[in-house]
Amino acid sequence: MEERGLHEMQSVRQETAHLNTAAPKVPEATHEPTFLSRASSRTVREPVVRHLHTSLWPLVVFIFYAALSAFTWTVFCIASKRPIGSKQDYGNQDGYRKELDAILTKHENAIRAAQIIQVVVALITIPITSAICSMALASFIQTGGARTKLNLRQTMALADQGWISPRIWTMYSKVGSLPLYIAFGLTLVGVVFQILQGIFVRITPAQMASEETRYNNHYVPDLPALISNDDRRPTPRVVRLRSILESTTEDHYEPFLWVKPEGDGMCRNPSQCRYLDYRRDLQIIADSDYPDLWFTPLPSDYNTGVYEELQYVPRINTTVTYTNMTAAEWPSECVRDKEGVFFAEYHSRRPRAYDIDLTACMPTNISDTPWQATHNRQDITEELYLNVTARYEENPLYYRITAKTSLGYFELPSAKNGNRAGPLLDNCSLPRLDDWGSNRDSSWGKGLAVRDTNGSYAGNVTQSIGKNIGPLTTLGLALFGEGSYIEKRVSNPSAFVINRAKVYDAEYDAWYTPFSSNCDSSMPLSFAFVSTRECDEDYDHRDEDDIIGEVKTFVNWFSQEDTAREAFTVGAYLANKDWLDQARGYTLSYDAKRKVVADQGVTINKTKITIVEIIIGSIFLGLHLLGLLVLAIYAVYGKPFVPWLGGEVMIKAGTVHADILSAAEGHRQWKQTMAACPGFVGDERPTDSVGRIAFGAVAGLSRLRDRKFETL
């Protein structure tokens, strides 16, 4: 390399020899300073002699930059897992508000400082990297064998900090060198880290757990304790459900209706679901587009927040099918006086052709419970059979109503599970409650008395009703059992007739009955029957035929399969709600219910960054800082003859190569000349007591403390 360079330099001198002879000589004083010697009266040239000094400035610059960049990244990473200044994560803070306020203040100040410093570091990343690279290059061009491969054109590119200049990027094939590539790569790593940090780090509000924000004033029933309860008092479930069915309207809002999460979101409230319906929540229950809906004795937007332990509560859901069948499929058990079977039938013949024929049968023992005392999932199937003679139908219609119910536990939404309700668990292990008063049979003795009056038979009225019967069984008893809407009106229609004395109207000289528009009664499931009025007014109770006519309208709806299915689906939901919602009303004993603990926490800003992003960012930051540290140590160790490689070195190079460079003609020859000139320095007199720094000297500058050099 050296011989080729010297050969090219001799060629350039020969080509420009005639120009040099013709050109006027420039006085030497313009190249070298002149000094007046104290020992002589003549003006002589005296070289400047000095030592090479160690400068710690590269390390100072590195430490300043490394401290700022490492501080911001460390704060952001820690803040993604726990508050700054605390050893516990966001969900495990167990201190009181005074302690949390101190942590919160320290955390917020650290986040704010890191955000400000991040902006500063992003602005100084390129300047700091370029400064340390220039300091290291000053050591590189004076020591080591690799420096001798540099020509003047390459050194000029390094002095111009070409690794950050797009103009020089296009000339890498001509001016590229190993130091230039290293500086470019190190700068690129630093810039990429700043970009990734800006993308990865997201400041989001979060909740931090605390003792003062924790509450446990919600109760839910414990299923094993509820099912095995041996309380022998008569159950009001059927009566309550009957009242609910007759009082619920289509604009009823149901806050305890939970809907399965869709995609990444959570449809916690029916009004937020995909399809809105004018009948709102009750219609959504019956809508086949929402197959996974359930009741839980907590509002559908309930969230345990940042409480450290996951909470599990019971849920129940029922799916109803309503199918037509033939008379041959009617169960043989569905006859009067069959032990353990609910059987009811109603017949009425009225002068105004309001004929009613309805038979309802459930081949199940209404005294026993189908549920097991367990926390695990359990599924039951119930069937109700109807024999209906509908309007305009000559032959009776037979229907099978099948209800499939699932009962068990699920995980409540919380910050730990992404604020999404969990699925119904097949197996669930919860700590046992106090066993006092549990594990007893809830059935009563079975009676045998039968009542049959006025063409109505409400079943074996002395048969006890179990406390924990299934939803369809409860619904069937509420609709067709003793005391139901149809039973009371068919057996004694006169009791519902409104008898008002006639009033004389003198203006018209006539007598009339003063009926009002007040609501006197309501038909069960009227919210599910679109064309049915929600209220029966005075005018609808003038005589017994009117009463039976209303019952006929009610019976006819059971011949409309789709409408009846929706009505039974909603009715089953209301039955489930009435059964499982007991703990909210404090009707259960303390040992039969569980507390639900929630903690909405204290609002705090945290960083959102994943572990993968932390690893990637740390790798880039580590590579950048490690590269800068190596270059800073190299710059300090090398004792460069100039603080950094820049314009000062290029001026001295131009002075040394002035004769050759000035003789070049044209841009092309100028580039060739620079490429032929050496771009490194060394000791021109390595064996003398005083060395001399010169361009193109092969021997490197010694780092010995006592070594002196004549400067350029």
PDB file of C-alpha atoms in Angstrom, residues 476-623:
ATOM      1  CA  GLY A 476     -94.184 -24.358  34.540  1.00  0.00           C
ATOM      2  CA  LEU A 477     -95.597 -24.229  38.072  1.00  0.00           C
ATOM      3  CA  ALA A 478     -95.826 -20.437  37.916  1.00  0.00           C
ATOM      4  CA  LEU A 479     -97.698 -20.499  34.602  1.00  0.00           C
ATOM      5  CA  PHE A 480     -99.941 -23.549  35.039  1.00  0.00           C
ATOM      6  CA  GLY A 481     -99.928 -24.553  38.712  1.00  0.00           C
ATOM      7  CA  GLU A 482    -102.214 -23.657  41.560  1.00  0.00           C
ATOM      8  CA  GLY A 483    -102.668 -19.906  41.893  1.00  0.00           C
ATOM      9  CA  SER A 484    -101.522 -19.223  38.344  1.00  0.00           C
ATOM     10  CA  TYR A 485    -103.100 -16.701  36.015  1.00  0.00           C
ATOM     11  CA  ILE A 486    -104.972 -19.357  34.065  1.00  0.00           C
ATOM     12  CA  GLU A 487    -105.974 -21.460  37.086  1.00  0.00           C
ATOM     13  CA  LYS A 488    -107.562 -18.620  39.034  1.00  0.00           C
ATOM     14  CA  ARG A 489    -109.503 -17.237  36.080  1.00  0.00           C
ATOM     15  CA  VAL A 490    -110.775 -20.552  34.708  1.00  0.00           C
ATOM     16  CA  SER A 491    -111.777 -21.931  38.101  1.00  0.00           C
ATOM     17  CA  ASN A 492    -113.492 -18.735  39.293  1.00  0.00           C
ATOM     18  CA  PRO A 493    -113.892 -16.109  36.558  1.00  0.00           C
ATOM     19  CA  SER A 494    -116.520 -14.192  38.496  1.00  0.00           C
ATOM     20  CA  ALA A 495    -113.906 -13.160  41.037  1.00  0.00           C
ATOM     21  CA  PHE A 496    -112.274 -10.935  38.425  1.00  0.00           C
ATOM     22  CA  VAL A 497    -115.418  -9.264  37.118  1.00  0.00           C
ATOM     23  CA  ILE A 498    -115.606  -5.575  37.966  1.00  0.00           C
ATOM     24  CA  ASN A 499    -119.165  -4.808  39.035  1.00  0.00           C
ATOM     25  CA  ARG A 500    -119.895  -1.123  39.099  1.00  0.00           C
ATOM     26  CA  ALA A 501    -123.246   0.460  39.681  1.00  0.00           C
ATOM     27  CA  LYS A 502    -124.708   2.262  36.746  1.00  0.00           C
ATOM     28  CA  VAL A 503    -124.799   6.048  36.809  1.00  0.00           C
ATOM     29  CA  TYR A 504    -127.568   8.197  35.417  1.00  0.00           C
ATOM     30  CA  ASP A 505    -126.547  10.896  32.909  1.00  0.00           C
ATOM     31  CA  ALA A 506    -129.155  13.627  33.038  1.00  0.00           C
ATOM     32  CA  GLU A 507    -127.766  15.370  29.965  1.00  0.00           C
ATOM     33  CA  TYR A 508    -128.384  12.349  27.769  1.00  0.00           C
ATOM     34  CA  ASP A 509    -131.121  10.889  29.952  1.00  0.00           C
ATOM     35  CA  ALA A 510    -129.367   7.508  30.016  1.00  0.00           C
ATOM     36  CA  TRP A 511    -127.751   5.055  32.413  1.00  0.00           C
ATOM     37  CA  TYR A 512    -124.121   3.936  31.878  1.00  0.00           C
ATOM     38  CA  THR A 513    -121.376   1.999  33.649  1.00  0.00           C
ATOM     39  CA  PRO A 514    -118.399   4.281  34.560  1.00  0.00           C
ATOM     40  CA  PHE A 515    -115.327   2.278  33.437  1.00  0.00           C
ATOM     41  CA  SER A 516    -111.849   3.847  33.706  1.00  0.00           C
ATOM     42  CA  SER A 517    -108.590   3.385  31.792  1.00  0.00           C
ATOM     43  CA  ASN A 518    -106.702   2.218  34.853  1.00  0.00           C
ATOM     44  CA  CYS A 519    -104.559  -0.944  34.730  1.00  0.00           C
ATOM     45  CA  ASP A 520    -106.248  -3.675  36.755  1.00  0.00           C
ATOM     46  CA  SER A 521    -104.167  -6.724  35.854  1.00  0.00           C
ATOM     47  CA  SER A 522    -101.422  -7.951  33.565  1.00  0.00           C
ATOM     48  CA  MET A 523    -100.979 -11.142  31.583  1.00  0.00           C
ATOM     49  CA  PRO A 524     -97.880 -13.264  32.322  1.00  0.00           C
ATOM     50  CA  LEU A 525     -95.093 -12.904  29.760  1.00  0.00           C
ATOM     51  CA  SER A 526     -96.918 -10.014  28.101  1.00  0.00           C
ATOM     52  CA  PHE A 527     -93.525  -8.451  27.337  1.00  0.00           C
ATOM     53  CA  ALA A 528     -92.802 -11.376  25.001  1.00  0.00           C
ATOM     54  CA  PHE A 529     -96.074 -11.198  23.102  1.00  0.00           C
ATOM     55  CA  VAL A 530     -95.696  -8.339  20.643  1.00  0.00           C
ATOM     56  CA  SER A 531     -99.366  -7.629  19.947  1.00  0.00           C
ATOM     57  CA  THR A 532    -100.583  -8.217  23.491  1.00  0.00           C
ATOM     58  CA  ARG A 533    -101.403  -5.265  25.683  1.00  0.00           C
ATOM     59  CA  GLU A 534     -99.390  -4.989  28.872  1.00  0.00           C
ATOM     60  CA  CYS A 535    -102.447  -4.037  30.914  1.00  0.00           C
ATOM     61  CA  ASP A 536    -106.043  -5.215  31.200  1.00  0.00           C
ATOM     62  CA  GLU A 537    -108.286  -2.243  31.934  1.00  0.00           C
ATOM     63  CA  ASP A 538    -111.675  -1.981  33.636  1.00  0.00           C
ATOM     64  CA  TYR A 539    -113.444  -2.382  30.329  1.00  0.00           C
ATOM     65  CA  ASP A 540    -111.837  -5.824  29.903  1.00  0.00           C
ATOM     66  CA  HIS A 541    -113.494  -7.128  33.094  1.00  0.00           C
ATOM     67  CA  ARG A 542    -117.168  -6.471  32.456  1.00  0.00           C
ATOM     68  CA  ASP A 543    -118.296 -10.087  32.699  1.00  0.00           C
ATOM     69  CA  GLU A 544    -117.025 -13.674  32.893  1.00  0.00           C
ATOM     70  CA  ASP A 545    -116.831 -13.997  29.129  1.00  0.00           C
ATOM     71  CA  ASP A 546    -114.356 -11.107  29.059  1.00  0.00           C
ATOM     72  CA  ILE A 547    -112.245 -12.844  31.690  1.00  0.00           C
ATOM     73  CA  ILE A 548    -112.191 -16.138  29.786  1.00  0.00           C
ATOM     74  CA  GLY A 549    -111.505 -14.229  26.557  1.00  0.00           C
ATOM     75  CA  GLU A 550    -108.308 -12.811  28.046  1.00  0.00           C
ATOM     76  CA  VAL A 551    -107.275 -16.309  29.106  1.00  0.00           C
ATOM     77  CA  LYS A 552    -108.014 -17.571  25.600  1.00  0.00           C
ATOM     78  CA  THR A 553    -105.695 -14.929  24.155  1.00  0.00           C
ATOM     79  CA  PHE A 554    -103.009 -16.051  26.588  1.00  0.00           C
ATOM     80  CA  VAL A 555    -103.430 -19.735  25.662  1.00  0.00           C
ATOM     81  CA  ASN A 556    -103.372 -19.052  21.926  1.00  0.00           C
ATOM     82  CA  TRP A 557     -99.849 -17.656  22.159  1.00  0.00           C
ATOM     83  CA  PHE A 558     -98.491 -21.090  23.024  1.00  0.00           C
ATOM     84  CA  SER A 559     -99.343 -22.198  19.497  1.00  0.00           C
ATOM     85  CA  GLN A 560     -96.907 -19.591  18.092  1.00  0.00           C
ATOM     86  CA  GLU A 561     -93.645 -21.522  18.279  1.00  0.00           C
ATOM     87  CA  ASP A 562     -91.099 -18.705  17.850  1.00  0.00           C
ATOM     88  CA  THR A 563     -92.893 -16.329  20.174  1.00  0.00           C
ATOM     89  CA  ALA A 564     -93.458 -19.046  22.757  1.00  0.00           C
ATOM     90  CA  ARG A 565     -89.779 -20.057  22.651  1.00  0.00           C
ATOM     91  CA  GLU A 566     -88.717 -16.477  23.310  1.00  0.00           C
ATOM     92  CA  ALA A 567     -91.218 -16.172  26.140  1.00  0.00           C
ATOM     93  CA  PHE A 568     -90.037 -19.385  27.809  1.00  0.00           C
ATOM     94  CA  THR A 569     -86.385 -18.364  27.385  1.00  0.00           C
ATOM     95  CA  VAL A 570     -86.952 -15.056  29.140  1.00  0.00           C
ATOM     96  CA  GLY A 571     -89.105 -16.754  31.767  1.00  0.00           C
ATOM     97  CA  ALA A 572     -86.340 -19.279  32.481  1.00  0.00           C
ATOM     98  CA  TYR A 573     -83.855 -16.425  32.874  1.00  0.00           C
ATOM     99  CA  LEU A 574     -86.129 -14.706  35.382  1.00  0.00           C
ATOM    100  CA  ALA A 575     -86.528 -18.005  37.258  1.00  0.00           C
ATOM    101  CA  ASN A 576     -82.747 -18.403  37.421  1.00  0.00           C
ATOM    102  CA  LYS A 577     -82.396 -14.841  38.635  1.00  0.00           C
ATOM    103  CA  ASP A 578     -84.955 -15.294  41.391  1.00  0.00           C
ATOM    104  CA  TRP A 579     -83.189 -18.433  42.638  1.00  0.00           C
ATOM    105  CA  LEU A 580     -79.562 -17.321  42.468  1.00  0.00           C
ATOM    106  CA  ASP A 581     -80.122 -13.722  43.546  1.00  0.00           C
ATOM    107  CA  GLN A 582     -81.002 -14.599  47.123  1.00  0.00           C
ATOM    108  CA  ALA A 583     -77.716 -13.500  48.701  1.00  0.00           C
ATOM    109  CA  ARG A 584     -78.144  -9.931  47.495  1.00  0.00           C
ATOM    110  CA  GLY A 585     -81.318  -9.609  49.542  1.00  0.00           C
ATOM    111  CA  TYR A 586     -79.634 -11.137  52.613  1.00  0.00           C
ATOM    112  CA  THR A 587     -82.180 -13.959  52.582  1.00  0.00           C
ATOM    113  CA  LEU A 588     -79.400 -16.523  52.962  1.00  0.00           C
ATOM    114  CA  SER A 589     -77.694 -17.270  56.240  1.00  0.00           C
ATOM    115  CA  TYR A 590     -74.132 -16.090  56.693  1.00  0.00           C
ATOM    116  CA  ASP A 591     -72.716 -19.586  56.245  1.00  0.00           C
ATOM    117  CA  ALA A 592     -74.396 -19.996  52.836  1.00  0.00           C
ATOM    118  CA  LYS A 593     -72.906 -17.019  51.005  1.00  0.00           C
ATOM    119  CA  ARG A 594     -69.535 -15.649  50.067  1.00  0.00           C
ATOM    120  CA  LYS A 595     -68.090 -12.177  49.906  1.00  0.00           C
ATOM    121  CA  VAL A 596     -66.741 -10.774  46.673  1.00  0.00           C
ATOM    122  CA  VAL A 597     -63.705  -8.558  47.175  1.00  0.00           C
ATOM    123  CA  ALA A 598     -62.880  -5.787  44.725  1.00  0.00           C
ATOM    124  CA  ASP A 599     -60.399  -2.955  44.629  1.00  0.00           C
ATOM    125  CA  GLN A 600     -60.714  -0.227  42.028  1.00  0.00           C
ATOM    126  CA  GLY A 601     -57.429   1.213  43.275  1.00  0.00           C
ATOM    127  CA  VAL A 602     -55.789   4.613  43.031  1.00  0.00           C
ATOM    128  CA  THR A 603     -55.278   6.069  39.571  1.00  0.00           C
ATOM    129  CA  ILE A 604     -51.635   6.229  38.550  1.00  0.00           C
ATOM    130  CA  ASN A 605     -49.767   6.638  35.280  1.00  0.00           C
ATOM    131  CA  LYS A 606     -47.662   3.669  34.245  1.00  0.00           C
ATOM    132  CA  THR A 607     -45.745   2.612  31.177  1.00  0.00           C
ATOM    133  CA  LYS A 608     -47.140  -0.106  28.973  1.00  0.00           C
ATOM    134  CA  ILE A 609     -44.313  -2.172  27.515  1.00  0.00           C
ATOM    135  CA  THR A 610     -44.079  -5.923  27.004  1.00  0.00           C
ATOM    136  CA  ILE A 611     -41.215  -8.154  28.072  1.00  0.00           C
ATOM    137  CA  VAL A 612     -40.280  -8.755  24.424  1.00  0.00           C
ATOM    138  CA  GLU A 613     -40.099  -5.013  23.826  1.00  0.00           C
ATOM    139  CA  ILE A 614     -37.963  -4.602  26.944  1.00  0.00           C
ATOM    140  CA  ILE A 615     -35.527  -7.237  25.681  1.00  0.00           C
ATOM    141  CA  ILE A 616     -35.292  -5.725  22.191  1.00  0.00           C
ATOM    142  CA  GLY A 617     -34.836  -2.189  23.507  1.00  0.00           C
ATOM    143  CA  SER A 618     -32.244  -3.290  26.060  1.00  0.00           C
ATOM    144  CA  ILE A 619     -30.230  -5.053  23.354  1.00  0.00           C
ATOM    145  CA  PHE A 620     -30.066  -1.940  21.178  1.00  0.00           C
ATOM    146  CA  LEU A 621     -29.284   0.348  24.121  1.00  0.00           C
ATOM    147  CA  GLY A 622     -26.622  -2.050  25.383  1.00  0.00           C
ATOM    148  CA  LEU A 623     -24.949  -2.291  21.969  1.00  0.00           C
TER     149      LEU A 623
END
